[in-house]
Amino acid sequence: MLWRTFLFIVFSSFLTAAAMLYLKWEDLKGETVNSLASTNQLIRTSTSAVLELQGTVLSVIGHRLLELNGLQDNPEARTIISEALEKNPKLAGFGLADIDGNLVLTSDNLDRQSLPNLLEKPETAKSFREALRTNNMVLGRTYFLPAAGMWLMPARFRLTDKFGNTTAVMTTGFTLNAQNSLFNIQSVPDSMHLVIARQEDNNYYRQYISGVSETDYNQLYNSPIEQVVVDRFNDALVKENGLSLEDIKQQQGIYFGTSSNFRNEDALFAIQYDPKYKIFIVVIQKQASLIPELKNSLLWLIILLLVFNTVLFTIFKQIEKIQQRSKEDLKFQANHDALTQLPNRNYLNKINLSLNKTGIKKFSLGFLDLDNFKSANDFHGHRIGDLLLI
């Protein structure tokens, strides 16, 4: 019974440790979710500020170019557009396009011979058409522009005359270089990844993704996000928030979930939608990045378990010795006279049974008769009588 109690306590201690480890894991996930939310909001705020500024820059430069007959490739207009690029290192170049998608004026860093028609190139056509009918700056799909020799995320702003008619589209491109990125990538911890995505028709495309090699750009930016990845994110949103990707486009806020990233690694994510620029801002952190901190807690729990159960074993071992000693004392008291410590009748009965089992039928027993012991006991007292017997 004693050791059953010990085993029960040991088992309970392991269950408690497992529960504490689980609570620690949930606590780590909670802290990570809060950090993801803060980072996501910081990215949203800084990105919106930069985009607002660049929208103003495109508007001011564009109208100035039109004043200088930029659509006729005026040299003075070309000088202004090139100087504007020097003051905006986040940008890959500037261009002024007519409403038919032809880039008629560009900054000097672009090879005009390899410039595409923005209405004919699949990566640019949809966003260019959208820019022709909206007053906001429009972000397009990220693509490789041979004329600039780099990957960029295009932004377009329509220019109108005094009657509100579209006369041209001012266009630029944000570089994907981490140091000059549009997004405040320095605020993203090393354990997190930033993904900016946009929807075109039924597909989702990556606008920007941090922490990847340029050798992966073609695969990541030229192709839609794999449908299985989209479905995982959508299912996670529905499970955790009761809202789908389409739903959060109508809702303002940051939403959370657990899904798999493009490398098929389990990850926590925080996502929100920017309706003005029609982009999803997603900050992701692999769950595996939480393991080192969980290991520290596990190490301490193992040490505590070892110490606790070692001390507990020592205590129970001592209790067992005390119980064994008590049993032996009780057994001795039951089989011996309390005064003389000599075997009593109960002991003799047990001896008799033992002898019978071994086939011994006879044994000798000596008696000592004290004459007038009762008188001596009565006259001198029980203490003297006891001493006499001993």
Coordinates of C-alpha atoms in Angstrom, one line a residue:
M1 CA 0.0 0.0 0.0
L2 CA 2.8 2.4 0.9
W3 CA 4.6 2.0 -2.5
R4 CA 1.3 2.2 -4.4
T5 CA 0.9 5.6 -2.8
F6 CA 4.4 6.4 -3.9
L7 CA 3.7 5.4 -7.5
F8 CA 0.5 7.3 -7.5
I9 CA 2.3 10.5 -6.4
V10 CA 5.1 10.0 -9.0
F11 CA 2.5 9.4 -11.7
S12 CA 0.6 12.6 -10.6
S13 CA 3.9 14.6 -10.6
F14 CA 4.5 13.6 -14.2
L15 CA 0.9 14.5 -15.2
T16 CA 1.3 17.8 -13.4
A17 CA 4.6 18.4 -15.3
A18 CA 2.9 17.6 -18.6
A19 CA 0.1 20.0 -17.8
M20 CA 2.6 22.7 -16.9
L21 CA 4.5 22.1 -20.2
Y22 CA 1.3 22.3 -22.2
L23 CA 0.3 25.6 -20.4
K24 CA 3.8 26.9 -21.1
W25 CA 3.4 26.0 -24.8
E26 CA 0.0 27.8 -25.0
D27 CA 1.5 30.8 -23.2
L28 CA 4.3 30.9 -25.7
K29 CA 1.8 30.7 -28.6
G30 CA -0.2 33.5 -26.9
E31 CA 2.9 35.7 -26.6
T32 CA 3.8 35.0 -30.2
V33 CA 0.3 35.9 -31.4
N34 CA 0.5 39.2 -29.6
S35 CA 3.9 39.8 -31.2
L36 CA 2.6 38.9 -34.6
A37 CA -0.3 41.3 -34.2
S38 CA 2.0 44.2 -33.2
T39 CA 4.4 43.5 -36.0
N40 CA 1.5 43.2 -38.5
Q41 CA 0.0 46.6 -37.4
L42 CA 3.4 48.2 -37.5
I43 CA 4.0 47.0 -41.1
R44 CA 0.5 48.2 -42.1
T45 CA 1.0 51.6 -40.6
S46 CA 4.5 52.2 -42.0
T47 CA 3.5 50.8 -45.4
S48 CA 0.4 52.9 -45.7
A49 CA 2.4 56.0 -44.8
V50 CA 5.0 55.3 -47.5
L51 CA 2.3 54.5 -50.1
E52 CA 0.5 57.7 -49.3
L53 CA 3.7 59.6 -49.7
Q54 CA 4.6 57.9 -53.0
G55 CA 1.1 58.4 -54.3
T56 CA 1.5 62.1 -53.7
V57 CA 5.0 62.0 -55.3
L58 CA 3.5 60.3 -58.4
S59 CA 0.7 62.9 -58.6
V60 CA 3.0 65.9 -58.3
I61 CA 5.6 64.6 -60.7
G62 CA 3.1 63.3 -63.1
H63 CA 1.2 66.6 -63.4
R64 CA 4.5 68.5 -63.7
L65 CA 5.5 66.2 -66.6
L66 CA 2.2 66.8 -68.4
E67 CA 2.8 70.5 -68.0
L68 CA 6.1 70.0 -69.8
N69 CA 4.6 67.9 -72.5
G70 CA 6.0 64.7 -71.1
L71 CA 3.9 62.6 -73.4
Q72 CA 6.0 64.0 -76.2
D73 CA 9.2 62.9 -74.5
N74 CA 10.3 66.4 -73.6
P75 CA 14.0 66.5 -72.5
E76 CA 13.2 68.8 -69.6
A77 CA 10.6 66.3 -68.5
R78 CA 13.1 63.5 -68.7
T79 CA 15.5 65.5 -66.5
I80 CA 12.8 65.9 -63.8
I81 CA 11.9 62.3 -63.8
S82 CA 15.5 61.2 -63.5
E83 CA 16.1 63.6 -60.6
A84 CA 13.0 62.3 -58.8
L85 CA 14.5 58.8 -58.9
E86 CA 17.7 59.9 -57.2
K87 CA 15.6 61.2 -54.3
N88 CA 13.7 58.0 -53.9
P89 CA 16.0 55.1 -53.4
K90 CA 13.1 52.7 -52.6
L91 CA 12.0 53.0 -56.3
A92 CA 13.3 51.1 -59.3
G93 CA 12.4 53.8 -61.8
F94 CA 9.7 56.2 -63.0
G95 CA 7.6 56.1 -66.2
L96 CA 4.9 58.0 -67.8
A97 CA 2.4 55.9 -69.8
D98 CA -0.3 57.0 -72.2
I99 CA -3.8 55.5 -71.8
D100 CA -2.9 52.8 -74.3
G101 CA -0.2 51.4 -72.0
N102 CA 2.8 52.8 -73.9
L103 CA 5.6 54.0 -71.7
V104 CA 6.5 57.2 -73.5
L105 CA 8.8 58.8 -70.9
T106 CA 11.0 57.0 -68.4
S107 CA 13.9 57.6 -66.0
D108 CA 17.4 57.2 -67.5
N109 CA 18.1 53.9 -65.7
L110 CA 15.5 52.0 -67.8
D111 CA 16.3 50.4 -71.1
R112 CA 13.5 51.9 -73.3
Q113 CA 14.0 49.3 -76.0
S114 CA 12.8 46.5 -73.8
L115 CA 9.9 48.2 -72.1
P116 CA 6.6 46.4 -72.3
N117 CA 3.2 47.7 -73.2
L118 CA 1.4 47.8 -69.9
L119 CA -1.9 46.8 -71.4
E120 CA -0.5 43.8 -73.2
K121 CA 1.8 42.2 -70.5
P122 CA -0.2 39.7 -68.4
E123 CA 1.5 40.8 -65.2
T124 CA 0.6 44.5 -65.7
A125 CA -2.6 44.6 -67.7
K126 CA -5.1 44.1 -64.9
S127 CA -3.6 46.7 -62.5
F128 CA -3.1 49.2 -65.4
R129 CA -6.8 49.0 -66.3
E130 CA -7.7 49.4 -62.7
A131 CA -5.5 52.5 -62.4
L132 CA -7.3 54.0 -65.4
R133 CA -10.6 54.1 -63.5
T134 CA -9.6 54.9 -59.9
N135 CA -8.3 57.9 -58.0
N136 CA -6.1 55.9 -55.7
M137 CA -2.6 54.7 -56.4
V138 CA -2.9 51.1 -57.5
L139 CA -0.3 48.3 -56.8
G140 CA 0.3 45.7 -59.4
R141 CA 1.7 42.2 -59.5
T142 CA 5.4 41.8 -58.7
Y143 CA 7.3 40.9 -61.8
F144 CA 10.8 41.0 -63.4
L145 CA 11.3 44.1 -65.6
P146 CA 14.2 43.4 -68.0
A147 CA 14.4 47.1 -68.7
A148 CA 15.5 47.7 -65.1
G149 CA 17.2 44.3 -64.7
M150 CA 15.4 43.7 -61.4
W151 CA 12.2 42.4 -59.7
L152 CA 9.8 45.1 -58.7
M153 CA 6.4 45.7 -57.3
P154 CA 4.7 48.3 -59.6
A155 CA 2.5 51.2 -58.5
R156 CA 0.4 53.3 -60.8
F157 CA -1.4 56.6 -60.5
R158 CA -3.7 58.1 -63.1
L159 CA -3.4 61.7 -64.2
T160 CA -6.5 63.6 -65.2
D161 CA -7.2 66.9 -66.9
K162 CA -9.4 69.7 -65.4
F163 CA -12.5 67.9 -66.6
G164 CA -11.6 64.7 -64.9
N165 CA -10.6 62.8 -68.0
T166 CA -7.7 60.4 -67.8
T167 CA -4.8 61.7 -69.8
A168 CA -1.9 59.5 -68.7
V169 CA -0.7 57.1 -66.0
M170 CA 2.3 57.7 -63.8
T171 CA 4.0 54.5 -62.9
T172 CA 6.9 53.4 -60.7
G173 CA 8.2 50.2 -59.1
F174 CA 9.3 49.4 -55.5
T175 CA 12.5 47.4 -55.3
L176 CA 12.4 44.1 -53.4
N177 CA 15.9 44.8 -51.9
A178 CA 15.6 44.3 -48.1
Q179 CA 17.5 47.6 -47.3
N180 CA 15.4 49.7 -49.6
S181 CA 12.2 47.8 -49.3
L182 CA 8.9 49.6 -49.2
F183 CA 8.0 47.5 -46.1
N184 CA 9.6 48.2 -42.8
I185 CA 11.4 44.9 -42.8
Q186 CA 13.8 46.0 -40.1
S187 CA 10.9 45.9 -37.6
V188 CA 10.2 42.2 -38.4
P189 CA 12.1 39.9 -36.0
D190 CA 14.4 37.2 -37.5
S191 CA 12.0 34.5 -36.4
M192 CA 9.1 36.0 -38.5
H193 CA 8.4 36.3 -42.2
L194 CA 6.4 39.0 -43.9
V195 CA 4.2 38.1 -46.9
I196 CA 2.3 40.7 -48.9
A197 CA -0.3 39.2 -51.2
R198 CA -2.9 40.4 -53.6
Q199 CA -5.9 38.7 -55.3
E200 CA -6.4 38.7 -59.1
D201 CA -9.5 36.9 -60.2
N202 CA -9.5 33.6 -58.3
N203 CA -5.8 33.5 -57.7
Y204 CA -3.6 35.0 -55.0
Y205 CA -0.1 36.3 -55.9
R206 CA 2.8 37.2 -53.6
Q207 CA 3.6 40.9 -53.8
Y208 CA 6.5 40.6 -51.4
I209 CA 8.0 37.9 -49.2
S210 CA 10.9 38.3 -46.8
G211 CA 13.7 35.9 -46.0
V212 CA 13.9 34.2 -49.4
S213 CA 16.8 34.0 -51.9
E214 CA 16.5 35.8 -55.2
T215 CA 17.0 32.5 -56.9
D216 CA 13.5 31.6 -55.6
Y217 CA 11.8 34.8 -57.0
N218 CA 10.7 33.3 -60.3
Q219 CA 8.9 30.5 -58.6
L220 CA 7.4 32.6 -55.8
Y221 CA 6.3 35.7 -57.8
N222 CA 5.6 34.5 -61.3
S223 CA 3.2 31.8 -60.2
P224 CA 0.0 32.0 -58.1
I225 CA 0.2 30.9 -54.5
E226 CA -0.5 27.1 -54.5
Q227 CA -4.2 26.5 -53.9
V228 CA -3.4 24.0 -51.2
V229 CA -1.6 26.8 -49.2
V230 CA -4.5 29.2 -49.8
D231 CA -7.0 26.5 -48.6
R232 CA -5.0 25.9 -45.5
F233 CA -5.0 29.6 -44.6
N234 CA -8.6 29.9 -45.4
D235 CA -9.5 26.8 -43.3
A236 CA -7.4 28.1 -40.4
L237 CA -9.2 31.5 -40.5
V238 CA -12.6 29.9 -40.5
K239 CA -11.6 27.6 -37.7
E240 CA -10.1 30.3 -35.4
N241 CA -12.2 33.3 -36.4
G242 CA -15.3 32.1 -38.3
L243 CA -14.3 34.2 -41.3
S244 CA -12.8 33.3 -44.7
L245 CA -10.3 35.2 -46.8
E246 CA -13.2 36.8 -48.6
D247 CA -14.9 37.7 -45.4
I248 CA -11.9 39.6 -43.9
K249 CA -11.8 41.8 -47.0
Q250 CA -15.0 43.3 -45.6
Q251 CA -13.8 43.4 -42.0
Q252 CA -11.3 45.7 -40.4
G253 CA -9.0 44.0 -38.0
I254 CA -6.2 41.5 -37.5
Y255 CA -7.0 37.8 -37.5
F256 CA -5.0 34.8 -36.4
G257 CA -4.6 31.1 -37.2
T258 CA -2.3 28.1 -37.4
S259 CA -1.4 26.8 -40.8
S260 CA 1.5 25.7 -43.0
N261 CA 3.8 28.1 -44.9
F262 CA 5.0 27.7 -48.4
R263 CA 7.7 25.3 -47.1
N264 CA 5.0 23.1 -45.5
E265 CA 6.1 24.1 -42.0
D266 CA 3.5 24.5 -39.2
A267 CA 3.3 28.2 -38.4
L268 CA 1.3 30.8 -36.6
F269 CA 0.1 33.8 -38.6
A270 CA -1.5 37.2 -38.2
I271 CA -3.3 38.6 -41.2
Q272 CA -5.2 41.8 -42.1
Y273 CA -6.5 43.3 -45.4
D274 CA -5.8 46.8 -46.6
P275 CA -8.9 47.7 -48.7
K276 CA -7.3 50.9 -50.1
Y277 CA -4.4 49.1 -51.7
K278 CA -6.1 45.7 -51.9
I279 CA -3.3 43.8 -50.3
F280 CA -3.2 41.1 -47.6
I281 CA -0.5 41.7 -45.0
V282 CA 0.6 38.4 -43.4
V283 CA 3.2 38.0 -40.7
I284 CA 4.2 34.4 -40.1
Q285 CA 6.3 32.6 -37.5
K286 CA 7.2 28.9 -37.5
Q287 CA 6.0 27.0 -34.5
A288 CA 9.4 25.3 -34.5
S289 CA 11.0 28.6 -33.5
L290 CA 9.2 28.3 -30.1
I291 CA 10.8 24.9 -29.3
P292 CA 14.2 26.3 -27.9
E293 CA 12.3 28.3 -25.3
L294 CA 10.1 25.4 -24.5
K295 CA 13.2 23.2 -24.1
N296 CA 14.4 25.5 -21.3
S297 CA 11.1 25.0 -19.5
L298 CA 11.3 21.3 -20.1
L299 CA 14.8 21.1 -18.7
W300 CA 13.7 22.9 -15.5
L301 CA 10.7 20.6 -15.1
I302 CA 12.9 17.5 -15.5
I303 CA 15.3 18.8 -12.8
L304 CA 12.3 19.5 -10.5
L305 CA 10.8 16.1 -11.2
L306 CA 14.1 14.3 -10.4
V307 CA 14.7 16.3 -7.2
F308 CA 11.1 15.9 -6.1
N309 CA 10.8 12.2 -6.8
T310 CA 14.3 11.5 -5.3
V311 CA 13.3 13.3 -2.1
L312 CA 10.0 11.5 -2.1
F313 CA 11.6 8.1 -2.6
T314 CA 14.0 8.8 0.4
I315 CA 11.0 9.8 2.6
F316 CA 9.0 6.7 1.6
K317 CA 12.1 4.5 2.2
Q318 CA 12.5 5.9 5.6
I319 CA 8.8 5.4 6.3
E320 CA 9.1 1.8 5.2
K321 CA 12.0 1.3 7.6
I322 CA 10.0 2.8 10.5
Q323 CA 7.0 0.6 9.6
Q324 CA 9.2 -2.5 9.4
R325 CA 10.7 -1.7 12.8
S326 CA 7.3 -1.1 14.3
K327 CA 6.1 -4.5 13.0
E328 CA 9.0 -6.2 14.5
D329 CA 8.5 -4.5 17.8
L330 CA 4.8 -5.5 17.8
K331 CA 5.7 -9.1 16.9
F332 CA 8.3 -9.2 19.7
Q333 CA 5.8 -7.8 22.2
A334 CA 3.2 -10.3 21.1
N335 CA 5.5 -13.3 21.6
H336 CA 7.5 -12.2 24.7
D337 CA 6.7 -11.3 28.3
A338 CA 6.7 -7.5 28.8
L339 CA 8.7 -7.7 32.1
T340 CA 11.2 -10.4 31.5
Q341 CA 11.4 -10.3 27.7
L342 CA 11.2 -14.1 27.8
P343 CA 9.1 -16.1 25.3
N344 CA 5.4 -16.3 26.4
R345 CA 2.7 -18.8 25.8
N346 CA 1.9 -17.4 22.3
Y347 CA 5.5 -17.9 21.3
L348 CA 5.5 -21.5 22.6
N349 CA 2.4 -22.2 20.6
K350 CA 4.1 -21.1 17.4
I351 CA 7.2 -23.1 18.3
N352 CA 5.0 -26.1 18.8
L353 CA 3.4 -25.7 15.4
S354 CA 6.8 -25.3 13.7
L355 CA 8.1 -28.4 15.4
N356 CA 5.1 -30.4 14.3
K357 CA 5.7 -29.3 10.7
T358 CA 9.2 -30.5 10.9
G359 CA 8.2 -33.9 12.5
I360 CA 9.6 -33.2 15.9
K361 CA 7.1 -34.3 18.5
K362 CA 8.9 -33.6 21.7
F363 CA 10.8 -30.7 23.3
S364 CA 11.8 -29.8 26.8
L365 CA 10.7 -26.9 28.9
G366 CA 12.1 -25.8 32.2
F367 CA 10.1 -24.1 34.9
L368 CA 11.5 -22.1 37.9
D369 CA 9.2 -22.0 41.0
L370 CA 9.8 -19.2 43.4
D371 CA 8.6 -20.0 46.9
N372 CA 6.6 -17.3 48.7
F373 CA 7.0 -14.9 45.7
K374 CA 3.6 -13.5 46.2
S375 CA 4.4 -12.7 49.9
A376 CA 7.7 -11.0 48.9
N377 CA 5.8 -9.1 46.2
D378 CA 3.1 -8.0 48.6
F379 CA 5.5 -7.1 51.5
H380 CA 8.3 -5.4 49.5
G381 CA 6.2 -4.0 46.6
H382 CA 5.8 -4.8 42.9
R383 CA 9.0 -2.9 42.0
I384 CA 11.1 -5.2 44.2
G385 CA 9.2 -8.2 42.9
D386 CA 9.9 -7.2 39.3
L387 CA 13.6 -6.8 40.0
L388 CA 13.6 -10.2 41.6
L389 CA 12.1 -11.8 38.4
I390 CA 14.5 -9.9 36.1

